C-alpha positions in Angstrom: -5.6 72.5 -10.7 -5.1 72.2 -7.0 -3.9 74.8 -4.9 -1.8 72.6 -2.0 -3.2 73.6 1.6 -0.7 76.1 3.3 -1.6 75.1 6.9 -2.1 71.5 8.4 -5.3 70.1 9.6 -4.3 70.8 13.2 -3.7 74.6 12.6 -7.0 75.0 10.7 -8.9 73.2 13.4 -7.3 75.4 16.0 -8.0 78.6 14.2 -11.5 77.7 14.1 -11.6 76.9 17.7 -10.1 80.1 18.5 -12.2 82.4 16.2 -15.5 80.8 16.2 -15.7 78.8 19.5 -17.3 76.1 17.8 -15.3 72.9 18.1 -14.5 71.2 21.4 -11.6 69.6 23.1 -11.9 66.2 23.8 -13.0 66.0 27.4 -12.3 63.3 29.8 -15.2 61.0 30.0 -16.7 61.0 33.7 -16.6 57.6 35.2 -19.1 55.6 37.6 -17.3 53.7 40.2 -18.9 50.4 39.1 -18.5 51.0 35.3 -15.6 51.2 33.1 -16.7 53.7 30.4 -15.5 53.6 26.8 -15.8 56.8 24.7 -17.8 56.8 21.5 -17.3 59.2 18.3 -20.2 61.5 19.9 -18.2 64.2 21.4 -19.1 66.8 23.9 -20.2 70.3 23.4 -20.4 73.2 26.0 -22.7 76.4 25.9 -19.5 78.6 25.5 -18.4 76.8 22.2 -21.8 77.7 20.5 -22.2 81.3 18.9 -24.6 83.4 20.6 -26.1 80.6 22.7 -27.8 81.1 26.2 -27.8 78.4 29.0 -31.3 77.3 29.9 -30.1 74.8 32.5 -30.4 71.1 32.8 -32.7 69.3 30.3 -35.7 68.0 32.4 -35.1 64.6 33.3 -38.5 63.3 32.2 -38.2 64.6 28.6 -39.1 62.1 26.0 -36.3 61.5 23.5 -35.2 59.0 20.6 -31.6 57.9 20.7 -29.9 56.2 17.7 -27.0 53.8 18.7 -24.5 53.2 15.6 -22.7 49.8 15.5 -19.4 49.2 13.8 -18.9 47.6 10.4 -17.0 44.5 10.7 -14.0 43.6 8.3 -13.9 47.1 6.9 -10.5 46.5 5.1 -12.5 43.5 3.2 -15.3 45.5 2.4 -12.9 48.3 0.9 -11.5 45.8 -1.0 -14.5 44.3 -2.5 -15.9 47.8 -3.5 -12.7 48.1 -5.4 -13.1 44.7 -7.1 -16.9 45.4 -8.0 -16.2 48.7 -9.5 -13.0 47.6 -11.6 -14.1 46.5 -15.1 -11.2 44.0 -15.5 -11.9 42.1 -12.2 -14.1 39.2 -12.2 -16.2 40.8 -9.5 -17.0 43.6 -11.6 -20.6 44.6 -11.4 -21.5 41.6 -8.9 -23.2 43.9 -6.3 -23.9 42.8 -2.8 -27.6 42.5 -1.8 -28.4 43.8 1.7 -28.7 40.5 3.3 -25.2 39.6 1.9 -23.8 42.9 3.3 -25.4 42.1 6.7 -23.8 38.6 6.8 -20.3 39.6 5.7 -19.8 43.2 7.1 -22.7 43.7 9.6 -22.6 43.1 13.2 -23.4 39.6 14.3 -26.7 38.7 15.8 -25.1 38.2 19.0 -23.7 41.8 19.1 -27.1 43.2 18.1 -28.5 41.4 20.8 -25.9 42.7 23.4 -26.6 46.4 22.5 -30.4 45.8 22.4 -30.3 44.0 25.9 -28.3 47.1 27.3 -30.7 49.4 26.0 -33.7 47.7 27.3 -32.0 47.3 30.7 -31.5 51.1 30.8 -35.3 51.5 30.7 -35.5 52.1 26.7 -38.6 51.0 24.8 -39.5 50.8 21.1 -36.1 49.4 20.3 -35.6 48.7 16.7 -32.6 47.4 15.1 -32.1 48.2 11.2 -31.8 45.2 9.0 -28.1 45.9 8.4 -27.5 46.0 12.1 -25.9 49.2 12.0 -28.2 51.4 13.5 -30.6 50.8 16.7 -33.3 53.3 17.6 -34.8 53.6 21.1 -37.1 55.7 23.0 -36.6 56.9 26.6 -36.1 59.8 28.8 -33.2 62.3 29.3 -32.5 60.8 32.6 -32.2 57.3 30.9 -29.9 58.7 28.2 -27.7 60.3 30.7 -27.1 57.1 32.7 -27.0 54.6 29.8 -24.3 57.0 28.0 -22.5 58.7 31.0 -23.2 62.0 29.8 -25.2 65.3 30.8 -27.8 66.9 28.7 -28.3 70.8 28.8 -30.8 73.0 27.2 -29.7 76.1 25.2 -31.1 79.0 23.2 -29.6 79.5 19.8 -30.9 82.1 17.3 -34.3 82.0 19.1 -34.5 78.2 19.1 -34.4 76.0 22.0 -31.9 73.1 21.4 -30.1 70.7 23.7 -26.5 69.3 23.9 -24.6 66.8 25.7 -22.0 68.5 27.7 -20.0 65.2 28.1 -18.9 62.8 25.4 -21.1 59.9 25.1 -19.6 56.5 26.4 -20.6 52.9 26.9 -19.6 50.2 29.1 -16.2 48.6 28.0 -18.0 45.4 27.0 -19.7 47.3 24.1 -16.4 49.3 23.4 -15.2 48.9 19.7 -19.0 47.8 18.8 -20.9 50.9 19.6 -19.4 53.8 17.4 -21.7 56.8 18.2 -25.0 57.8 19.7 -27.1 60.3 17.7 -30.1 62.1 19.3 -27.9 63.5 22.2 -28.0 66.9 20.8 -30.0 68.9 18.2 -27.3 71.2 17.0 -26.3 69.1 14.1 -29.1 70.0 11.5 -28.7 69.9 7.6 -30.1 72.6 5.5 -31.5 72.6 1.8 -28.8 74.3 -0.4 -31.3 76.0 -2.7 -30.6 79.7 -4.0 -33.1 82.0 -5.8 -31.9 84.3 -8.6 -30.4 87.7 -7.4 -30.2 91.2 -9.2 -27.2 91.4 -11.7 -26.1 94.2 -9.3 -25.5 92.1 -6.5 -23.2 89.5 -8.5 -19.4 90.0 -7.9 -17.8 92.1 -10.5 -15.4 89.1 -11.5 -18.4 87.1 -12.7 -18.6 87.3 -16.6 -21.8 88.6 -17.9 -22.0 87.7 -21.6 -25.4 88.0 -23.5 -26.6 84.6 -22.5 -25.9 85.0 -18.9 -28.7 85.8 -16.7 -31.2 83.3 -18.0 -33.0 80.2 -17.0 -33.5 76.8 -18.4 -36.0 73.9 -18.6 -35.1 70.1 -18.1 -34.9 69.5 -21.9 -32.7 72.5 -22.2 -30.3 71.0 -19.9 -30.6 67.6 -21.7 -29.6 69.2 -24.8 -26.9 71.5 -23.2 -25.2 68.5 -21.5 -25.5 66.3 -24.7 -28.0 63.8 -23.1 -30.3 63.5 -26.1 -28.7 60.5 -27.8 -28.8 58.4 -24.6 -32.0 56.6 -23.7 -34.3 58.0 -21.0 -33.7 56.1 -17.8 -36.9 54.3 -18.1 -35.8 51.1 -16.3 -34.0 53.0 -13.4 -35.4 53.6 -10.0 -33.8 56.7 -8.2 -34.2 58.2 -4.9 -34.4 61.6 -3.0 -33.6 62.2 0.6 -36.5 64.7 1.8 -38.4 65.8 4.7 -42.1 66.6 5.6 -45.1 66.2 3.5 -44.6 65.2 -0.2 -48.2 65.7 -1.5 -47.7 69.3 -2.8 -44.3 68.2 -4.2 -45.8 65.4 -6.3 -48.7 67.9 -7.5 -46.2 70.3 -8.8 -44.1 67.5 -10.5 -47.2 66.5 -12.3 -47.8 70.3 -13.4 -44.1 70.6 -14.4 -44.0 67.4 -16.4 -47.0 68.6 -18.5 -45.7 72.0 -18.9 -42.1 70.8 -19.8 -43.4 68.1 -22.3 -41.8 65.2 -20.1 -43.5 61.9 -19.5 -44.9 61.1 -16.2 -42.5 59.2 -13.7 -44.1 57.0 -11.2 -43.6 58.0 -7.8 -43.4 56.5 -4.3 -43.2 57.9 -0.7 -41.2 56.1 1.8 -42.0 57.5 5.3 -38.8 57.1 7.6 -39.4 57.6 11.1 -42.6 59.6 12.4 -44.5 61.4 9.4 -44.3 65.2 9.4 -46.7 67.6 8.0 -44.0 70.2 7.2 -44.0 71.9 4.0 -41.4 74.3 4.6 -38.8 72.7 2.1 -41.4 72.4 -0.6 -39.2 74.7 -3.2 -36.3 72.5 -2.5 -38.1 69.2 -3.2 -39.8 70.5 -6.0 -36.3 71.4 -7.5 -35.0 67.9 -6.7 -37.7 66.0 -8.2 -38.4 68.0 -11.4 -34.7 68.2 -12.4 -33.6 64.7 -11.4 -36.4 63.3 -13.3 -36.1 66.0 -16.0 -32.5 65.3 -16.6 -33.4 61.4 -16.9 -36.3 62.5 -19.1 -38.2 59.7 -17.1 -37.5 56.9 -14.5 -39.0 53.7 -13.7 -39.9 55.0 -10.3 -39.1 58.2 -8.1 -38.9 57.5 -4.5 -38.9 60.2 -1.9 -37.3 59.0 1.2 -38.9 61.5 3.6 -38.0 61.8 7.3 -39.1 63.7 10.4 -36.7 66.3 10.4 -33.2 67.4 9.1 -31.5 66.7 12.2 -28.3 64.4 12.0 -30.4 61.8 14.0 -33.3 61.6 11.7 -31.2 61.8 8.3 -29.0 59.0 9.6 -32.1 56.8 9.6 -33.0 58.2 6.3 -29.5 57.2 4.7 -29.5 53.8 6.3 -33.2 53.1 5.0 -32.3 53.9 1.3 -29.5 51.2 1.6 -31.2 48.6 3.4 -34.4 49.0 1.0 -31.9 48.6 -1.9 -34.7 49.8 -4.4 -32.9 53.0 -5.5 -29.9 52.5 -7.7 -28.8 56.1 -7.1 -30.1 59.1 -4.7 -29.6 62.7 -4.2 -29.4 64.8 -1.2 -29.7 68.5 -1.8 -28.5 69.1 1.8 -25.7 69.8 3.8 -23.9 71.3 7.0 -20.5 72.5 8.2 -18.6 69.2 8.4 -17.5 70.0 12.0 -21.2 69.3 13.5 -21.3 65.7 12.1 -17.8 65.1 13.0 -18.6 66.2 16.7 -21.8 64.2 17.2 -20.6 61.2 15.5 -22.9 61.2 12.6 -20.1 61.5 10.1 -18.5 57.9 11.0 -22.0 56.5 11.2 -23.4 57.8 7.9 -20.1 57.0 6.1 -20.9 53.3 7.0 -24.4 53.6 5.4 -22.9 55.2 2.4 -20.1 52.4 2.1 -22.9 49.6 2.2 -24.5 51.6 -0.7 -21.3 51.4 -2.8 -21.1 47.8 -1.8 -24.6 47.1 -3.3 -24.0 49.2 -6.5 -25.9 52.3 -5.2 -24.6 55.9 -5.6 -25.5 58.9 -3.4 -24.8 62.4 -4.7 -24.8 65.4 -2.6 -24.6 69.2 -2.9 -21.2 70.5 -2.1 -22.5 73.8 -0.7 -23.4 77.5 -1.5 -20.7 79.3 0.5 -17.6 78.9 -1.7 -14.5 77.3 -0.1 -15.9 78.0 3.5 -18.8 76.7 5.3 -21.4 78.5 7.5 -20.7 77.8 11.0 -22.8 80.6 12.8 -26.4 79.7 14.2 -28.0 81.7 11.3 -25.5 80.3 8.5 -24.1 83.7 8.0 -20.4 82.7 7.2 -19.1 81.7 3.9 -18.5 83.8 0.9 -16.2 85.5 0.9 -14.8 84.1 4.2 -15.7 81.8 7.0 -14.7 78.4 8.5 -12.1 76.7 6.5 -14.3 73.4 6.3 -16.5 71.8 3.4 -20.0 70.4 3.7 -21.3 67.2 4.8 -22.3 64.6 3.4 -20.6 66.0 0.3 -17.1 65.2 1.9 -17.9 61.4 2.7 -15.6 59.4 0.8 -18.6 57.4 -0.3 -20.7 60.3 -1.9 -20.2 62.0 -5.3 -19.8 65.7 -4.2 -21.5 67.9 -6.8 -20.2 71.6 -7.1 -21.6 74.4 -9.2 -20.8 76.4 -12.4 -22.1 79.3 -14.0 -23.6 78.2 -17.3 -23.0 80.1 -20.6 -24.8 79.2 -23.7 -24.8 80.5 -27.3 -27.7 82.5 -28.7 -29.1 79.2 -30.0 -29.2 77.9 -26.6 -26.4 75.4 -27.1 -23.6 74.8 -24.5 -20.8 77.6 -24.9 -18.7 77.2 -21.6 -18.8 77.3 -17.9 -17.1 79.0 -15.1 -16.7 77.9 -11.5 -19.7 79.6 -9.7 -18.3 82.0 -7.2 -20.4 80.4 -4.4 -19.9 76.8 -5.3 -18.6 74.6 -2.4 -15.1 73.0 -2.6 -12.0 72.6 -0.7 -10.1 70.0 1.4 -11.9 68.1 4.1 -10.5 68.6 7.6 -11.8 65.2 9.0 -12.3 62.6 6.0 -9.5 61.3 4.0 -9.3 60.9 0.1 -10.2 57.5 -1.1 -8.1 55.4 -3.1 -9.8 56.4 -6.5 -9.2 59.9 -5.8 -5.8 59.6 -4.8 -4.8 57.5 -7.7 -6.0 60.1 -10.2 -5.0 63.4 -8.2 -1.5 62.8 -6.8 -1.5 66.0 -4.9 -4.5 64.6 -2.8 -2.6 61.5 -2.3 0.2 63.5 -0.7 -2.0 65.4 1.7 -4.5 62.4 2.4 -7.4 65.0 2.6 -10.7 64.5 0.9 -11.2 66.8 -2.1 -14.4 68.4 -2.7 -16.1 68.5 -5.2 -16.0 65.4 -7.4 -18.0 66.8 -10.3 -20.2 69.9 -11.0 -23.3 71.0 -12.9 -24.8 74.3 -13.3 -25.6 76.1 -10.0 -25.7 79.7 -10.3 -29.2 80.8 -9.9 -28.7 83.4 -12.3 -28.3 80.7 -15.1 -30.5 78.5 -13.1 -33.6 76.3 -13.5 -37.4 76.9 -14.0 -39.1 75.2 -11.1 -43.0 75.1 -10.3 -43.6 75.7 -6.9 -47.3 75.8 -5.8 -47.9 75.7 -9.7 -46.0 78.9 -10.2 -42.6 79.1 -11.9 -39.7 80.4 -9.9 -36.1 80.8 -10.9 -33.8 78.6 -8.6 -30.2 77.3 -8.3 -27.5 76.6 -6.0 -25.8 73.3 -5.8 -29.5 72.0 -4.7 -29.7 72.1 -8.7 -26.5 70.3 -9.6 -26.8 67.4 -7.5 -30.3 66.2 -8.8 -29.2 66.9 -12.1 -26.0 64.8 -11.8 -28.5 62.0 -10.4 -30.5 62.2 -13.5 -27.6 62.0 -15.8 -26.2 58.9 -13.9 -29.5 57.3 -14.0 -29.2 57.4 -17.8 -25.8 55.6 -17.6 -27.3 52.9 -15.2 -30.1 52.4 -17.6 -27.5 51.8 -20.4 -25.2 49.4 -18.5 -26.4 47.6 -15.3 -23.1 46.4 -14.5 -22.0 50.0 -13.6 -22.6 50.6 -9.9 -21.0 53.0 -7.5 -20.2 56.2 -9.7 -17.0 57.8 -8.1 -14.2 55.1 -9.1 -15.6 54.7 -12.4 -15.6 58.6 -13.1 -12.1 59.2 -11.8 -10.8 56.1 -13.8 -11.5 58.3 -17.0 -9.5 61.1 -15.8 -5.8 60.8 -17.0 -4.5 63.6 -14.8 -2.6 65.7 -17.4 -5.2 68.5 -17.5 -5.1 68.4 -21.4 -7.8 70.6 -22.8 -9.9 69.5 -25.8 -13.5 68.6 -26.9 -13.5 65.8 -24.2 -10.5 66.4 -22.2 -10.8 63.8 -19.5 -13.4 61.5 -20.9 -17.0 62.6 -20.8 -16.1 65.9 -18.8 -16.3 69.6 -19.8 -13.2 70.7 -18.0 -14.0 74.1 -16.3 -11.0 76.3 -16.7 -11.9 79.6 -15.1 -13.5 81.2 -11.9 -12.9 81.2 -8.3 -14.8 80.1 -5.2 -12.9 81.9 -2.6 -9.5 80.2 -1.7 -9.6 78.0 -4.9 -9.2 78.7 -8.6 -10.5 76.6 -11.5 -7.9 75.4 -14.0 -6.8 72.5 -16.3 -7.6 69.2 -14.9 -9.1 68.3 -11.6 -9.5 71.4 -9.1 -11.4 72.2 -6.0 -13.9 74.2 -7.5 -15.6 71.9 -10.1 -13.8 68.6 -9.5 -13.4 66.8 -12.6 -15.8 69.0 -14.6 -19.2 68.8 -15.7 -20.7 65.7 -17.1 -21.2 65.2 -20.9 -23.8 62.5 -20.8 -23.5 60.8 -24.3 -19.7 60.8 -24.2 -19.6 59.4 -20.6 -21.9 56.7 -21.6 -19.7 55.8 -24.8 -16.5 56.3 -22.5 -17.7 53.9 -19.8 -18.7 51.2 -22.4 -15.2 51.2 -23.9 
């Protein structure tokens, strides 16, 4: 059940600007006398538009930095049509996925276009210029002075919550000869940072009074218990499927914990590989997140052909953009999970939303599926420097990359089981992310299934859900010791593991979202399997939205019943 938005996108955006001073008006691009500049999607930020920020002055002109220039997909409408054809079982193109080479040939920039951007960067003084195989992203190393001159902007240092960051105080622009080809420039600010969405269990007294507390609440589960609860045991393990995880830092302790968990939980060992994207980082601060992701993606799958850690230098929008791109240009993982997110206003402002959406669209055309956590702050998103906003109130936006049309957004539930450990019911987790995107539009498959979203045109989040309440969470080995954790950081890798089993059963199944929505009849009729392979979650709220029969902005289509979904997709 959807509660229609009561205010327009412009009103909500304006309200955020007035209350949090985060967003920015589009500033006129300054011009040089000899150059006609064309703005990109990378917009400006000023110190006054950041909460509790202190201006530290101009960025030193000699400071080294890496920029990543995004190029436009060609024939975008044709690409959308192809994705529709290859995900429609009745179409002759069903299951005929593109290779990365085919994608680059048909929809990527031409070699001449790539050369024009490369030549421009070289002439501006940049070095280490590398174009990704799809031609959609070009990285280069230079100085702040080079970046300011090349993109007609100004860089300013700021202090936010004790951290020194930098921002571009004028929108990034390129010469008119590159207009329409260059869509954005990443690396001009470090404000955009995604965060892991992991939650630890909380005392019962801290849980909102409206949350149900039957006898089997406030428990935790192992991977095999989740397999049984969500009816995955009759579907073969994903032993022939390669999956990926978006991570950051050093994976050595994570792999060690995975081996401990596999032995403790009675699971077969899944082969692992580490793909280092960008400069290798020794960071282990996110270890508990990557432990959760690895143990419960392979755990829900029971085993996989290979688990690939796509580990990047940092969780900045720039480094993660390169990471997303590498997953699709490698085309080794059939599906991947990102248990990460940030308030969608940031990637909108720095241009990474537009650029990442291109990478996700390429993945869809190649039969790959990205899953992402919908967030842990209910129907609002955290926008303060410390991420303090959210439940029960905050900015009226959803999390990205979950809001991307080409990502499966996974929301959260509170799982209730019977005394024998079998499934009883679920309610929407009060902190589970969900709502209407203010920047992304709903894709055709969502509009076809959910008429109210077709009317508004806004992307609805989430698409599906799984258990996320840390008080009905997962037993995770961190440094060899069990911790009970949850959050939509749990629901996303579980969805990845479930989908890996589906892929293992039917190799013509590709990008998940159109197929999942094709099973939804929109009637909201309840029953054992109300909309084809889903538990319809009927109770619970996440702030502004309430669960009810059918699709809703708390749990989407519902939680996947794995065996039934495999049967339904095979019809």
